[in-house]
Amino acid sequence: MPNITYRSADGEETPIDLKAGTSVMEGAVTNGLDGIVGECGGSLMCATCHVYVAANDVERLPPKSEVEEEMLESAAAEIRPTSRLSCQIKVTDELDGLVVEIPESQY
Ligand code: FES
């Protein structure tokens, strides 16, 4: 199973093995990880699943959709070039080793 590492704002890393097809948001929520809320359940309506993808991992992800781009603008934390909504990142075998950083706040 692909392994995704979640890094908290204070640098603590939590690696989790996730089934392919799961979203990075679902992986965090179902494993009780703090900091990724996923309020809308992954339907691009909330931006409480905001993460920063590690700079060297950005190229591994498909580009953001226009809707993701727009919804990101309502994220509570600072938006960076590496910002993504984690409900839109589907875990695949190719994403094994992906690192995402959780912002300090989602509200
Ligand atoms: Fe709401 Fe990702 S969970 S936009």
Tab-separated table of C-alpha atoms and ligand atoms in Angstrom:
chain	number	residue	atom	x	y	z
A	1	MET	CA	0.000	0.000	0.000
A	2	PRO	CA	1.264	3.493	-0.775
A	3	ASN	CA	2.692	5.327	2.214
A	4	ILE	CA	1.816	8.985	2.762
A	5	THR	CA	3.564	11.107	5.377
A	6	TYR	CA	1.595	13.849	7.113
A	7	ARG	CA	3.766	16.528	8.709
A	8	SER	CA	2.123	18.715	11.341
A	9	ALA	CA	2.783	22.452	11.556
A	10	ASP	CA	5.235	21.776	14.394
A	11	GLY	CA	7.148	19.221	12.335
A	12	GLU	CA	5.830	15.941	13.722
A	13	GLU	CA	5.628	13.321	10.974
A	14	THR	CA	2.991	10.597	10.796
A	15	PRO	CA	3.462	8.061	7.994
A	16	ILE	CA	0.305	6.153	7.091
A	17	ASP	CA	-0.224	3.330	4.594
A	18	LEU	CA	-3.320	4.046	2.538
A	19	LYS	CA	-5.306	2.000	0.085
A	20	ALA	CA	-5.007	3.220	-3.490
A	21	GLY	CA	-8.112	5.196	-4.414
A	22	THR	CA	-8.457	6.778	-0.972
A	23	SER	CA	-7.974	10.529	-0.855
A	24	VAL	CA	-5.228	12.085	1.257
A	25	MET	CA	-8.000	13.862	3.224
A	26	GLU	CA	-9.853	10.587	3.917
A	27	GLY	CA	-6.604	8.979	4.996
A	28	ALA	CA	-6.092	11.669	7.628
A	29	VAL	CA	-9.682	11.739	8.871
A	30	THR	CA	-10.150	7.971	9.129
A	31	ASN	CA	-6.860	7.673	11.010
A	32	GLY	CA	-7.827	10.385	13.495
A	33	LEU	CA	-5.077	12.780	12.482
A	34	ASP	CA	-5.483	16.338	13.781
A	35	GLY	CA	-5.399	19.302	11.439
A	36	ILE	CA	-7.235	18.027	8.359
A	37	VAL	CA	-10.949	18.497	8.866
A	38	GLY	CA	-12.609	17.613	5.568
A	39	GLU	CA	-15.866	19.242	6.593
A	40	CYS	CA	-17.649	18.800	3.251
A	41	GLY	CA	-16.590	15.175	2.866
A	42	GLY	CA	-14.525	15.839	-0.225
A	43	SER	CA	-17.006	17.662	-2.439
A	44	LEU	CA	-14.887	20.803	-2.925
A	45	MET	CA	-17.106	22.962	-0.748
A	46	CYS	CA	-15.003	23.853	2.292
A	47	ALA	CA	-11.190	24.088	1.964
A	48	THR	CA	-10.732	22.589	5.459
A	49	CYS	CA	-8.566	19.879	3.920
A	50	HIS	CA	-5.848	22.325	2.814
A	51	VAL	CA	-2.296	20.939	2.799
A	52	TYR	CA	1.115	21.981	1.494
A	53	VAL	CA	2.639	19.338	-0.738
A	54	ALA	CA	6.408	18.925	-0.318
A	55	ALA	CA	8.100	21.012	-3.013
A	56	ASN	CA	9.761	18.019	-4.684
A	57	ASP	CA	6.433	16.163	-4.803
A	58	VAL	CA	4.390	18.836	-6.598
A	59	GLU	CA	5.294	17.505	-10.045
A	60	ARG	CA	4.017	14.048	-9.093
A	61	LEU	CA	0.445	15.281	-8.748
A	62	PRO	CA	-2.054	15.994	-11.485
A	63	PRO	CA	-2.682	19.741	-11.839
A	64	LYS	CA	-5.417	21.476	-9.839
A	65	SER	CA	-8.828	21.811	-11.399
A	66	GLU	CA	-10.313	25.279	-11.764
A	67	VAL	CA	-12.786	24.535	-8.958
A	68	GLU	CA	-10.001	23.406	-6.609
A	69	GLU	CA	-8.077	26.572	-7.453
A	70	GLU	CA	-11.106	28.745	-6.617
A	71	MET	CA	-11.965	26.885	-3.415
A	72	LEU	CA	-8.365	27.122	-2.210
A	73	GLU	CA	-8.782	30.892	-2.080
A	74	SER	CA	-11.107	30.467	0.881
A	75	ALA	CA	-8.598	28.429	2.889
A	76	ALA	CA	-7.861	29.889	6.322
A	77	ALA	CA	-4.084	29.517	6.221
A	78	GLU	CA	-1.673	31.238	3.851
A	79	ILE	CA	-1.879	29.936	0.282
A	80	ARG	CA	1.451	28.868	-1.214
A	81	PRO	CA	2.390	27.575	-4.665
A	82	THR	CA	2.410	24.077	-3.123
A	83	SER	CA	-1.109	24.389	-1.637
A	84	ARG	CA	-3.617	21.685	-2.504
A	85	LEU	CA	-6.951	20.471	-1.225
A	86	SER	CA	-6.161	17.010	0.068
A	87	CYS	CA	-9.588	15.621	-0.815
A	88	GLN	CA	-8.567	16.075	-4.441
A	89	ILE	CA	-5.363	14.048	-4.116
A	90	LYS	CA	-6.217	10.434	-4.826
A	91	VAL	CA	-3.657	8.003	-3.508
A	92	THR	CA	-2.060	5.824	-6.178
A	93	ASP	CA	0.891	3.436	-6.083
A	94	GLU	CA	2.889	6.123	-7.903
A	95	LEU	CA	2.362	8.513	-4.988
A	96	ASP	CA	4.087	6.209	-2.506
A	97	GLY	CA	6.318	8.385	-0.292
A	98	LEU	CA	4.314	11.593	-0.781
A	99	VAL	CA	4.779	14.146	2.010
A	100	VAL	CA	2.103	16.712	2.867
A	101	GLU	CA	2.336	19.427	5.490
A	102	ILE	CA	-0.727	20.348	7.486
A	103	PRO	CA	-1.293	24.101	7.975
A	104	GLU	CA	-1.540	25.511	11.469
A	105	SER	CA	-5.261	26.164	11.112
A	106	GLN	CA	-8.163	25.212	8.835
A	107	TYR	CA	-10.567	27.865	10.190
B	1	FES	FE1	-14.033	20.010	1.661
B	1	FES	FE2	-11.754	19.046	0.598
B	1	FES	S1	-12.952	18.229	2.176
B	1	FES	S2	-12.872	20.784	-0.005
